[in-house]
PDB file of C-alpha atoms in Angstrom:
ATOM      1  CA  MET A   5     -55.564  23.625  47.801  1.00 43.00           C
ATOM      2  CA  SER A   6     -58.780  21.776  47.329  1.00 41.00           C
ATOM      3  CA  LYS A   7     -61.245  21.519  50.133  1.00 41.00           C
ATOM      4  CA  THR A   8     -61.990  18.101  51.520  1.00 44.00           C
ATOM      5  CA  ARG A   9     -65.597  17.101  51.023  1.00 45.00           C
ATOM      6  CA  LEU A  10     -67.690  15.204  53.543  1.00 47.00           C
ATOM      7  CA  LEU A  11     -70.384  13.467  51.566  1.00 46.00           C
ATOM      8  CA  PRO A  12     -73.258  11.547  53.082  1.00 47.00           C
ATOM      9  CA  LEU A  13     -73.674   8.179  51.437  1.00 44.00           C
ATOM     10  CA  ALA A  14     -77.084   9.195  50.140  1.00 42.00           C
ATOM     11  CA  THR A  15     -75.501  11.983  48.063  1.00 43.00           C
ATOM     12  CA  LEU A  16     -73.010   9.596  46.511  1.00 40.00           C
ATOM     13  CA  LEU A  17     -75.728   7.141  45.690  1.00 39.00           C
ATOM     14  CA  VAL A  18     -77.810   9.728  43.880  1.00 36.00           C
ATOM     15  CA  CYS A  19     -74.825  10.533  41.673  1.00 39.00           C
ATOM     16  CA  GLY A  20     -73.952   6.900  41.140  1.00 38.00           C
ATOM     17  CA  PHE A  21     -77.469   5.821  40.312  1.00 34.00           C
ATOM     18  CA  SER A  22     -78.015   8.668  37.856  1.00 37.00           C
ATOM     19  CA  LEU A  23     -74.972   7.497  35.879  1.00 36.00           C
ATOM     20  CA  THR A  24     -76.133   3.921  35.997  1.00 37.00           C
ATOM     21  CA  ALA A  25     -79.501   4.917  34.617  1.00 37.00           C
ATOM     22  CA  CYS A  26     -77.798   6.246  31.464  1.00 39.00           C
ATOM     23  CA  ASP A  27     -76.555   2.754  30.649  1.00 39.00           C
ATOM     24  CA  LYS A  28     -79.972   1.131  30.751  1.00 35.00           C
ATOM     25  CA  ASP A  29     -82.320   1.034  27.787  1.00 38.00           C
ATOM     26  CA  LYS A  30     -85.413   1.323  29.903  1.00 34.00           C
ATOM     27  CA  GLU A  31     -86.200   1.861  33.553  1.00 35.00           C
ATOM     28  CA  ALA A  32     -89.256   0.464  35.240  1.00 34.00           C
ATOM     29  CA  THR A  33     -91.460   3.039  36.898  1.00 33.00           C
ATOM     30  CA  VAL A  34     -93.943   2.719  39.711  1.00 33.00           C
ATOM     31  CA  SER A  35     -97.017   4.917  39.735  1.00 32.00           C
ATOM     32  CA  ALA A  36     -98.151   6.691  42.850  1.00 32.00           C
ATOM     33  CA  ASP A  37    -101.342   4.614  42.738  1.00 35.00           C
ATOM     34  CA  ALA A  38     -99.321   1.400  42.918  1.00 37.00           C
ATOM     35  CA  ALA A  39     -97.276   2.503  45.895  1.00 37.00           C
ATOM     36  CA  THR A  40     -97.785   0.604  49.133  1.00 37.00           C
ATOM     37  CA  PRO A  41     -99.697   2.708  51.646  1.00 39.00           C
ATOM     38  CA  GLU A  42     -97.659   4.059  54.521  1.00 43.00           C
ATOM     39  CA  GLY A  43     -97.728   1.763  57.506  1.00 44.00           C
ATOM     40  CA  ASP A  44     -98.618  -1.386  55.546  1.00 49.00           C
ATOM     41  CA  ALA A  45     -97.976  -4.220  58.019  1.00 46.00           C
ATOM     42  CA  SER A  46     -96.826  -6.735  55.399  1.00 44.00           C
ATOM     43  CA  THR A  47     -94.228  -4.297  54.026  1.00 44.00           C
ATOM     44  CA  ASP A  48     -92.962  -3.479  57.491  1.00 47.00           C
ATOM     45  CA  ALA A  49     -92.623  -7.169  58.276  1.00 40.00           C
ATOM     46  CA  ALA A  50     -90.743  -7.832  55.038  1.00 42.00           C
ATOM     47  CA  GLU A  51     -88.335  -4.972  55.673  1.00 49.00           C
ATOM     48  CA  THR A  52     -87.706  -6.215  59.192  1.00 46.00           C
ATOM     49  CA  ALA A  53     -87.087  -9.757  57.953  1.00 44.00           C
ATOM     50  CA  GLU A  54     -84.557  -8.522  55.374  1.00 82.00           C
ATOM     51  CA  ARG A  55     -82.613  -6.439  57.887  1.00 93.00           C
ATOM     52  CA  PRO A  56     -80.016  -8.616  59.621  1.00 97.00           C
ATOM     53  CA  GLU A  57     -79.212  -7.981  63.240  1.00 97.00           C
ATOM     54  CA  PHE A  58     -75.675  -7.468  64.513  1.00 98.00           C
ATOM     55  CA  PRO A  59     -75.852  -7.328  68.303  1.00 97.00           C
ATOM     56  CA  ASP A  60     -72.119  -7.836  68.748  1.00 98.00           C
ATOM     57  CA  LEU A  61     -68.803  -7.981  66.898  1.00 98.00           C
ATOM     58  CA  ALA A  62     -68.963 -11.737  66.463  1.00 98.00           C
ATOM     59  CA  SER A  63     -72.253 -11.498  64.576  1.00 98.00           C
ATOM     60  CA  ALA A  64     -70.836  -8.858  62.207  1.00 98.00           C
ATOM     61  CA  ILE A  65     -67.803 -11.043  61.505  1.00 98.00           C
ATOM     62  CA  ALA A  66     -69.988 -14.103  60.916  1.00 98.00           C
ATOM     63  CA  GLY A  67     -72.547 -12.216  58.815  1.00 98.00           C
ATOM     64  CA  ALA A  68     -73.898 -13.742  55.612  1.00 97.00           C
ATOM     65  CA  HIS A  69     -73.026 -10.516  53.747  1.00 97.00           C
ATOM     66  CA  ARG A  70     -69.323 -11.436  53.934  1.00 97.00           C
ATOM     67  CA  SER A  71     -67.985 -13.698  51.192  1.00 94.00           C
ATOM     68  CA  ASP A  72     -66.357 -17.026  51.944  1.00 96.00           C
ATOM     69  CA  ASP A  73     -63.081 -15.666  50.555  1.00 96.00           C
ATOM     70  CA  ASN A  74     -63.125 -12.728  52.943  1.00 97.00           C
ATOM     71  CA  LYS A  75     -64.016 -14.904  55.885  1.00 98.00           C
ATOM     72  CA  ALA A  76     -61.115 -17.219  55.024  1.00 97.00           C
ATOM     73  CA  ARG A  77     -58.765 -14.289  55.527  1.00 98.00           C
ATOM     74  CA  ASP A  78     -59.866 -13.910  59.156  1.00 98.00           C
ATOM     75  CA  ALA A  79     -57.154 -16.447  59.980  1.00 97.00           C
ATOM     76  CA  PHE A  80     -54.530 -13.934  58.842  1.00 98.00           C
ATOM     77  CA  ARG A  81     -56.185 -10.606  59.662  1.00 98.00           C
ATOM     78  CA  HIS A  82     -57.690 -11.500  63.077  1.00 98.00           C
ATOM     79  CA  PRO A  83     -60.502  -8.915  63.026  1.00 98.00           C
ATOM     80  CA  ALA A  84     -62.012  -9.793  66.402  1.00 98.00           C
ATOM     81  CA  GLU A  85     -58.688  -9.621  68.219  1.00 98.00           C
ATOM     82  CA  THR A  86     -57.504  -6.546  66.321  1.00 98.00           C
ATOM     83  CA  LEU A  87     -60.626  -4.452  66.911  1.00 98.00           C
ATOM     84  CA  ALA A  88     -60.745  -5.527  70.546  1.00 98.00           C
ATOM     85  CA  PHE A  89     -57.111  -4.445  70.928  1.00 98.00           C
ATOM     86  CA  PHE A  90     -57.997  -1.021  69.526  1.00 98.00           C
ATOM     87  CA  GLY A  91     -60.975  -0.840  71.897  1.00 98.00           C
ATOM     88  CA  VAL A  92     -63.671  -0.453  69.243  1.00 98.00           C
ATOM     89  CA  GLU A  93     -67.206  -0.604  70.679  1.00 98.00           C
ATOM     90  CA  ARG A  94     -70.522  -0.593  68.809  1.00 98.00           C
ATOM     91  CA  ASN A  95     -71.654   2.740  70.301  1.00 98.00           C
ATOM     92  CA  MET A  96     -68.543   4.651  69.204  1.00 98.00           C
ATOM     93  CA  THR A  97     -67.779   6.995  66.348  1.00 98.00           C
ATOM     94  CA  VAL A  98     -65.119   5.185  64.324  1.00 99.00           C
ATOM     95  CA  ALA A  99     -63.295   6.372  61.209  1.00 99.00           C
ATOM     96  CA  GLU A 100     -61.519   4.048  58.786  1.00 98.00           C
ATOM     97  CA  LEU A 101     -58.847   5.468  56.496  1.00 98.00           C
ATOM     98  CA  TRP A 102     -58.450   4.147  52.945  1.00 97.00           C
ATOM     99  CA  PRO A 103     -60.618   1.007  53.189  1.00 97.00           C
ATOM    100  CA  GLY A 104     -59.579  -0.443  49.822  1.00 94.00           C
ATOM    101  CA  GLY A 105     -62.198  -2.915  48.692  1.00 94.00           C
ATOM    102  CA  GLY A 106     -63.939  -2.728  52.063  1.00 97.00           C
ATOM    103  CA  TRP A 107     -62.697  -5.851  53.832  1.00 98.00           C
ATOM    104  CA  TYR A 108     -62.948  -4.196  57.253  1.00 98.00           C
ATOM    105  CA  THR A 109     -65.932  -2.138  56.118  1.00 98.00           C
ATOM    106  CA  GLU A 110     -67.909  -5.379  55.963  1.00 98.00           C
ATOM    107  CA  ILE A 111     -67.285  -5.728  59.690  1.00 98.00           C
ATOM    108  CA  LEU A 112     -67.211  -2.164  60.991  1.00 98.00           C
ATOM    109  CA  GLY A 113     -70.254  -0.960  59.044  1.00 98.00           C
ATOM    110  CA  PRO A 114     -72.702  -3.533  60.438  1.00 98.00           C
ATOM    111  CA  TYR A 115     -71.155  -3.446  63.913  1.00 98.00           C
ATOM    112  CA  LEU A 116     -71.580   0.336  64.210  1.00 98.00           C
ATOM    113  CA  ARG A 117     -74.847   0.589  62.243  1.00 98.00           C
ATOM    114  CA  ASP A 118     -77.353   0.794  65.091  1.00 98.00           C
ATOM    115  CA  GLU A 119     -75.624   2.481  68.015  1.00 98.00           C
ATOM    116  CA  GLY A 120     -72.480   4.083  66.631  1.00 98.00           C
ATOM    117  CA  SER A 121     -71.270   6.110  63.669  1.00 98.00           C
ATOM    118  CA  TYR A 122     -68.993   4.946  60.877  1.00 98.00           C
ATOM    119  CA  ILE A 123     -66.876   7.376  58.862  1.00 98.00           C
ATOM    120  CA  VAL A 124     -64.932   6.061  55.892  1.00 98.00           C
ATOM    121  CA  THR A 125     -62.811   7.623  53.168  1.00 98.00           C
ATOM    122  CA  ASN A 126     -63.234   7.037  49.442  1.00 97.00           C
ATOM    123  CA  TRP A 127     -61.391   8.201  46.346  1.00 94.00           C
ATOM    124  CA  PRO A 128     -62.763  11.100  44.276  1.00 93.00           C
ATOM    125  CA  ALA A 129     -65.211   9.651  41.763  1.00 90.00           C
ATOM    126  CA  GLU A 130     -63.642  11.625  38.934  1.00 91.00           C
ATOM    127  CA  HIS A 131     -60.074  10.465  39.560  1.00 89.00           C
ATOM    128  CA  GLU A 132     -58.517   8.957  36.429  1.00 91.00           C
ATOM    129  CA  ARG A 133     -56.825   6.046  38.209  1.00 89.00           C
ATOM    130  CA  TYR A 134     -58.928   5.471  41.322  1.00 88.00           C
ATOM    131  CA  GLY A 135     -62.369   6.595  40.196  1.00 93.00           C
ATOM    132  CA  LYS A 136     -63.405   3.075  39.226  1.00 94.00           C
ATOM    133  CA  TYR A 137     -62.484   1.827  42.701  1.00 93.00           C
ATOM    134  CA  ALA A 138     -64.472   4.679  44.242  1.00 95.00           C
ATOM    135  CA  ALA A 139     -67.509   3.641  42.226  1.00 95.00           C
ATOM    136  CA  LYS A 140     -67.190   0.006  43.281  1.00 96.00           C
ATOM    137  CA  PHE A 141     -66.925   0.970  46.936  1.00 96.00           C
ATOM    138  CA  THR A 142     -69.933   3.289  46.669  1.00 96.00           C
ATOM    139  CA  ASP A 143     -71.904   0.512  44.994  1.00 96.00           C
ATOM    140  CA  LYS A 144     -70.899  -1.888  47.763  1.00 96.00           C
ATOM    141  CA  LEU A 145     -72.405   0.370  50.421  1.00 96.00           C
ATOM    142  CA  GLY A 146     -75.402   1.402  48.364  1.00 95.00           C
ATOM    143  CA  ALA A 147     -76.411  -2.117  47.430  1.00 95.00           C
ATOM    144  CA  ASN A 148     -76.706  -3.119  51.083  1.00 95.00           C
ATOM    145  CA  PRO A 149     -78.161  -0.268  53.189  1.00 96.00           C
ATOM    146  CA  GLU A 150     -79.790  -2.843  55.439  1.00 97.00           C
ATOM    147  CA  VAL A 151     -76.289  -4.047  56.339  1.00 98.00           C
ATOM    148  CA  TYR A 152     -74.255  -0.833  56.379  1.00 98.00           C
ATOM    149  CA  GLY A 153     -76.816   1.806  57.294  1.00 96.00           C
ATOM    150  CA  THR A 154     -75.741   5.314  56.278  1.00 96.00           C
ATOM    151  CA  PRO A 155     -72.023   5.799  56.889  1.00 98.00           C
ATOM    152  CA  THR A 156     -70.408   9.169  56.282  1.00 98.00           C
ATOM    153  CA  VAL A 157     -68.116   9.048  53.251  1.00 98.00           C
ATOM    154  CA  VAL A 158     -65.213  11.511  53.156  1.00 98.00           C
ATOM    155  CA  THR A 159     -63.310  12.258  49.968  1.00 97.00           C
ATOM    156  CA  ALA A 160     -59.683  11.198  50.310  1.00 97.00           C
ATOM    157  CA  PRO A 161     -56.926  13.594  49.243  1.00 96.00           C
ATOM    158  CA  ILE A 162     -54.837  12.527  46.263  1.00 92.00           C
ATOM    159  CA  ASP A 163     -52.147  15.156  46.715  1.00 93.00           C
ATOM    160  CA  ALA A 164     -50.085  15.915  49.817  1.00 96.00           C
ATOM    161  CA  ASN A 165     -50.820  19.627  49.388  1.00 95.00           C
ATOM    162  CA  GLU A 166     -54.591  19.239  49.693  1.00 95.00           C
ATOM    163  CA  SER A 167     -56.370  20.187  52.881  1.00 96.00           C
ATOM    164  CA  PHE A 168     -57.916  17.171  54.529  1.00 98.00           C
ATOM    165  CA  GLU A 169     -60.524  17.114  57.274  1.00 98.00           C
ATOM    166  CA  LEU A 170     -61.481  13.594  58.248  1.00 98.00           C
ATOM    167  CA  ALA A 171     -64.144  14.733  60.716  1.00 98.00           C
ATOM    168  CA  PRO A 172     -64.891  17.758  62.906  1.00 98.00           C
ATOM    169  CA  GLU A 173     -62.126  18.280  65.429  1.00 98.00           C
ATOM    170  CA  GLY A 174     -62.457  16.199  68.578  1.00 98.00           C
ATOM    171  CA  SER A 175     -65.472  14.179  67.388  1.00 98.00           C
ATOM    172  CA  VAL A 176     -64.131  10.655  66.822  1.00 99.00           C
ATOM    173  CA  ASP A 177     -63.445   7.893  69.353  1.00 99.00           C
ATOM    174  CA  VAL A 178     -61.214   5.634  67.244  1.00 99.00           C
ATOM    175  CA  VAL A 179     -59.444   6.011  63.886  1.00 99.00           C
ATOM    176  CA  VAL A 180     -58.133   2.851  62.245  1.00 99.00           C
ATOM    177  CA  THR A 181     -56.034   2.117  59.183  1.00 98.00           C
ATOM    178  CA  PHE A 182     -54.975  -1.210  57.764  1.00 98.00           C
ATOM    179  CA  ARG A 183     -51.944  -1.718  55.502  1.00 98.00           C
ATOM    180  CA  ASN A 184     -51.877   1.807  54.063  1.00 98.00           C
ATOM    181  CA  SER A 185     -48.949   3.631  55.651  1.00 98.00           C
ATOM    182  CA  HIS A 186     -46.368   2.566  53.055  1.00 98.00           C
ATOM    183  CA  GLY A 187     -48.443   4.220  50.336  1.00 97.00           C
ATOM    184  CA  TRP A 188     -48.693   7.457  52.288  1.00 98.00           C
ATOM    185  CA  TYR A 189     -44.951   7.342  52.911  1.00 98.00           C
ATOM    186  CA  ASN A 190     -44.296   6.940  49.193  1.00 97.00           C
ATOM    187  CA  GLY A 191     -46.620   9.824  48.376  1.00 96.00           C
ATOM    188  CA  GLY A 192     -45.317  12.166  51.071  1.00 98.00           C
ATOM    189  CA  GLN A 193     -48.745  12.124  52.735  1.00 98.00           C
ATOM    190  CA  THR A 194     -47.962  10.563  56.109  1.00 98.00           C
ATOM    191  CA  GLN A 195     -48.209  13.726  58.182  1.00 98.00           C
ATOM    192  CA  GLN A 196     -51.154  15.006  56.159  1.00 98.00           C
ATOM    193  CA  ILE A 197     -53.176  11.896  57.026  1.00 98.00           C
ATOM    194  CA  TYR A 198     -51.847  11.108  60.490  1.00 98.00           C
ATOM    195  CA  GLY A 199     -52.411  14.782  61.328  1.00 98.00           C
ATOM    196  CA  ALA A 200     -56.016  14.639  60.135  1.00 98.00           C
ATOM    197  CA  ALA A 201     -56.584  11.572  62.320  1.00 98.00           C
ATOM    198  CA  PHE A 202     -55.090  13.394  65.312  1.00 99.00           C
ATOM    199  CA  ARG A 203     -57.337  16.421  64.847  1.00 98.00           C
ATOM    200  CA  ALA A 204     -60.477  14.327  64.383  1.00 98.00           C
ATOM    201  CA  LEU A 205     -59.981  12.302  67.553  1.00 99.00           C
ATOM    202  CA  LYS A 206     -61.353  13.251  70.933  1.00 98.00           C
ATOM    203  CA  PRO A 207     -58.769  13.790  73.677  1.00 98.00           C
ATOM    204  CA  GLY A 208     -57.812  10.274  74.768  1.00 98.00           C
ATOM    205  CA  GLY A 209     -59.027   8.853  71.450  1.00 98.00           C
ATOM    206  CA  ILE A 210     -57.253   5.899  69.836  1.00 99.00           C
ATOM    207  CA  PHE A 211     -55.374   5.690  66.545  1.00 99.00           C
ATOM    208  CA  GLY A 212     -54.962   2.041  65.505  1.00 99.00           C
ATOM    209  CA  VAL A 213     -52.413   1.160  62.823  1.00 99.00           C
ATOM    210  CA  VAL A 214     -51.817  -2.185  61.121  1.00 98.00           C
ATOM    211  CA  GLN A 215     -48.982  -2.149  58.588  1.00 98.00           C
ATOM    212  CA  HIS A 216     -46.755  -4.595  56.696  1.00 98.00           C
ATOM    213  CA  ARG A 217     -43.582  -4.712  58.810  1.00 98.00           C
ATOM    214  CA  ALA A 218     -40.079  -4.431  57.382  1.00 98.00           C
ATOM    215  CA  ALA A 219     -37.055  -5.863  59.139  1.00 97.00           C
ATOM    216  CA  GLU A 220     -35.796  -3.863  62.108  1.00 96.00           C
ATOM    217  CA  GLY A 221     -33.294  -1.250  60.995  1.00 96.00           C
ATOM    218  CA  ALA A 222     -34.295  -1.456  57.322  1.00 98.00           C
ATOM    219  CA  ASN A 223     -34.289   1.690  55.193  1.00 98.00           C
ATOM    220  CA  PRO A 224     -37.897   2.825  54.642  1.00 98.00           C
ATOM    221  CA  GLU A 225     -36.904   4.523  51.400  1.00 97.00           C
ATOM    222  CA  GLU A 226     -36.184   1.057  50.049  1.00 97.00           C
ATOM    223  CA  THR A 227     -38.790  -1.069  51.806  1.00 98.00           C
ATOM    224  CA  SER A 228     -41.788   1.220  51.260  1.00 98.00           C
ATOM    225  CA  GLU A 229     -41.713   0.518  47.528  1.00 98.00           C
ATOM    226  CA  LYS A 230     -42.138  -3.146  48.405  1.00 98.00           C
ATOM    227  CA  GLY A 231     -45.083  -2.391  50.707  1.00 98.00           C
ATOM    228  CA  TYR A 232     -43.204  -2.673  54.011  1.00 98.00           C
ATOM    229  CA  LEU A 233     -42.165  -0.110  56.629  1.00 98.00           C
ATOM    230  CA  PRO A 234     -39.963  -0.504  59.710  1.00 98.00           C
ATOM    231  CA  GLU A 235     -41.963  -0.367  62.912  1.00 98.00           C
ATOM    232  CA  ALA A 236     -39.738   2.379  64.298  1.00 98.00           C
ATOM    233  CA  GLN A 237     -40.549   4.611  61.328  1.00 98.00           C
ATOM    234  CA  VAL A 238     -44.319   4.279  61.829  1.00 98.00           C
ATOM    235  CA  ILE A 239     -44.013   4.977  65.554  1.00 98.00           C
ATOM    236  CA  GLU A 240     -41.857   8.041  64.917  1.00 98.00           C
ATOM    237  CA  ALA A 241     -44.309   9.374  62.326  1.00 98.00           C
ATOM    238  CA  ALA A 242     -47.262   8.961  64.689  1.00 98.00           C
ATOM    239  CA  GLN A 243     -45.398  10.664  67.511  1.00 98.00           C
ATOM    240  CA  GLN A 244     -44.502  13.503  65.163  1.00 98.00           C
ATOM    241  CA  ALA A 245     -48.231  13.965  64.537  1.00 98.00           C
ATOM    242  CA  GLY A 246     -48.787  14.274  68.299  1.00 98.00           C
ATOM    243  CA  PHE A 247     -49.715  10.724  69.300  1.00 99.00           C
ATOM    244  CA  GLU A 248     -48.450   8.716  72.247  1.00 98.00           C
ATOM    245  CA  LEU A 249     -47.698   5.009  71.771  1.00 98.00           C
ATOM    246  CA  VAL A 250     -49.891   3.034  74.168  1.00 98.00           C
ATOM    247  CA  GLU A 251     -49.192  -0.569  73.274  1.00 98.00           C
ATOM    248  CA  LYS A 252     -47.930  -2.955  70.581  1.00 98.00           C
ATOM    249  CA  SER A 253     -49.428  -6.324  69.707  1.00 98.00           C
ATOM    250  CA  GLU A 254     -48.212  -9.330  67.748  1.00 98.00           C
ATOM    251  CA  ILE A 255     -51.775 -10.315  66.793  1.00 98.00           C
ATOM    252  CA  ASN A 256     -50.971  -9.956  63.097  1.00 98.00           C
ATOM    253  CA  ALA A 257     -47.355 -11.138  63.146  1.00 98.00           C
ATOM    254  CA  ASN A 258     -46.104 -13.786  60.713  1.00 98.00           C
ATOM    255  CA  PRO A 259     -42.504 -14.954  61.290  1.00 98.00           C
ATOM    256  CA  LYS A 260     -42.623 -16.969  58.051  1.00 98.00           C
ATOM    257  CA  ASP A 261     -42.624 -13.753  56.005  1.00 98.00           C
ATOM    258  CA  THR A 262     -39.048 -13.253  54.716  1.00 98.00           C
ATOM    259  CA  LYS A 263     -39.880  -9.777  53.293  1.00 98.00           C
ATOM    260  CA  ASP A 264     -37.338 -10.130  50.487  1.00 96.00           C
ATOM    261  CA  TYR A 265     -39.544 -10.830  47.473  1.00 97.00           C
ATOM    262  CA  GLU A 266     -38.715  -9.163  44.193  1.00 96.00           C
ATOM    263  CA  GLY A 267     -42.378  -8.303  43.721  1.00 97.00           C
ATOM    264  CA  GLY A 268     -42.760  -6.996  47.263  1.00 98.00           C
ATOM    265  CA  VAL A 269     -45.532  -7.866  49.699  1.00 98.00           C
ATOM    266  CA  TRP A 270     -47.902  -8.472  46.778  1.00 98.00           C
ATOM    267  CA  THR A 271     -46.015 -11.711  46.103  1.00 98.00           C
ATOM    268  CA  LEU A 272     -47.813 -13.196  49.114  1.00 98.00           C
ATOM    269  CA  PRO A 273     -51.526 -13.958  49.524  1.00 98.00           C
ATOM    270  CA  PRO A 274     -54.056 -12.698  48.864  1.00 97.00           C
ATOM    271  CA  SER A 275     -52.519 -11.213  45.697  1.00 96.00           C
ATOM    272  CA  LEU A 276     -49.937 -13.867  44.777  1.00 97.00           C
ATOM    273  CA  GLY A 277     -48.990 -11.249  42.207  1.00 96.00           C
ATOM    274  CA  GLY A 278     -46.332 -11.007  39.556  1.00 94.00           C
ATOM    275  CA  GLU A 279     -45.123 -13.740  37.259  1.00 94.00           C
ATOM    276  CA  GLN A 280     -45.025 -16.763  39.544  1.00 97.00           C
ATOM    277  CA  SER A 281     -44.899 -20.427  38.687  1.00 97.00           C
ATOM    278  CA  ASP A 282     -47.452 -22.721  40.258  1.00 97.00           C
ATOM    279  CA  GLU A 283     -44.669 -24.005  42.485  1.00 97.00           C
ATOM    280  CA  ASP A 284     -43.801 -20.503  43.710  1.00 97.00           C
ATOM    281  CA  LYS A 285     -47.462 -19.665  44.298  1.00 97.00           C
ATOM    282  CA  ALA A 286     -47.824 -22.786  46.405  1.00 98.00           C
ATOM    283  CA  LYS A 287     -44.699 -21.858  48.376  1.00 97.00           C
ATOM    284  CA  HIS A 288     -45.912 -18.325  49.015  1.00 98.00           C
ATOM    285  CA  ALA A 289     -49.419 -19.496  49.854  1.00 97.00           C
ATOM    286  CA  GLU A 290     -47.842 -21.713  52.510  1.00 98.00           C
ATOM    287  CA  ILE A 291     -46.167 -18.647  54.041  1.00 98.00           C
ATOM    288  CA  GLY A 292     -49.509 -16.898  54.309  1.00 98.00           C
ATOM    289  CA  GLU A 293     -50.175 -13.167  54.453  1.00 98.00           C
ATOM    290  CA  SER A 294     -47.528 -10.652  55.483  1.00 98.00           C
ATOM    291  CA  ASP A 295     -45.945 -10.011  58.848  1.00 98.00           C
ATOM    292  CA  ARG A 296     -47.729  -6.962  60.274  1.00 98.00           C
ATOM    293  CA  MET A 297     -47.200  -4.586  63.145  1.00 99.00           C
ATOM    294  CA  THR A 298     -50.278  -3.687  65.191  1.00 99.00           C
ATOM    295  CA  LEU A 299     -49.828  -0.403  67.029  1.00 99.00           C
ATOM    296  CA  LYS A 300     -52.169   1.407  69.392  1.00 99.00           C
ATOM    297  CA  PHE A 301     -51.656   5.172  69.786  1.00 99.00           C
ATOM    298  CA  LYS A 302     -53.535   7.724  71.871  1.00 98.00           C
ATOM    299  CA  LYS A 303     -54.260  11.417  71.479  1.00 98.00           C
ATOM    300  CA  PRO A 304     -53.178  12.943  74.805  1.00 98.00           C
ATOM    301  CA  SER A 305     -56.030  14.021  77.060  1.00 95.00           C
TER     302      SER A 305
END
């Protein structure tokens, strides 16, 4: 078994920047004589002006660092309502599992930057399939330290047999995951990852799960390949890991989602994937993003 690695963002950036330097013909250098003296007032003022403030969740959601495309998806993903439902506060230690391209990272990172701590997983940089996504995510954080601060980046396990420590036991207030559980189900990793979340949480800590929702009574062996899981299956898996179900929410529900697309959930926005005619894309765009369960679990005190 490989040992899970907890890597400070600074370490990842050193590695990433050294590789980037190999691709450049020349690098500009700054001599020690040209360096700005410590405590220079103009430099301090410039740094302060470039560092945006995020005093509350609303300011992080509205931040200029988020693209218009990502902000447009707020109508389907309801970040303010979802994070409030999970009880996320800016002075907490929060871990996000499998952030993808960092849609929620753009909100959680700034929100937790000053008073809290943000832990996030990333793929191994050397992975043949996912390494390029790991590099993009690292670059995203590294290019904007004034926005994200210095989150702790944890290497995600690729194999179900790997050991995985998300954080020291009993150190995290809230663990969240968005639209990932079908992938873990397909890979046989559900208990590996749900178990790591359970161990990392403080007694009474919250595990928040958002997942594409299959029809009630559907066979997860069939629906997971399409990106959907039955709500009952997710609840059972979390309870098996030791969690108690606290509450459900319909914040992210979409009754228009028929869940029967040949190309699975990726037929819908934002992907609109597969071979679709313009007419079909328009029809699926009208449906909107998938129907999602929003489940709040607790680690018993």
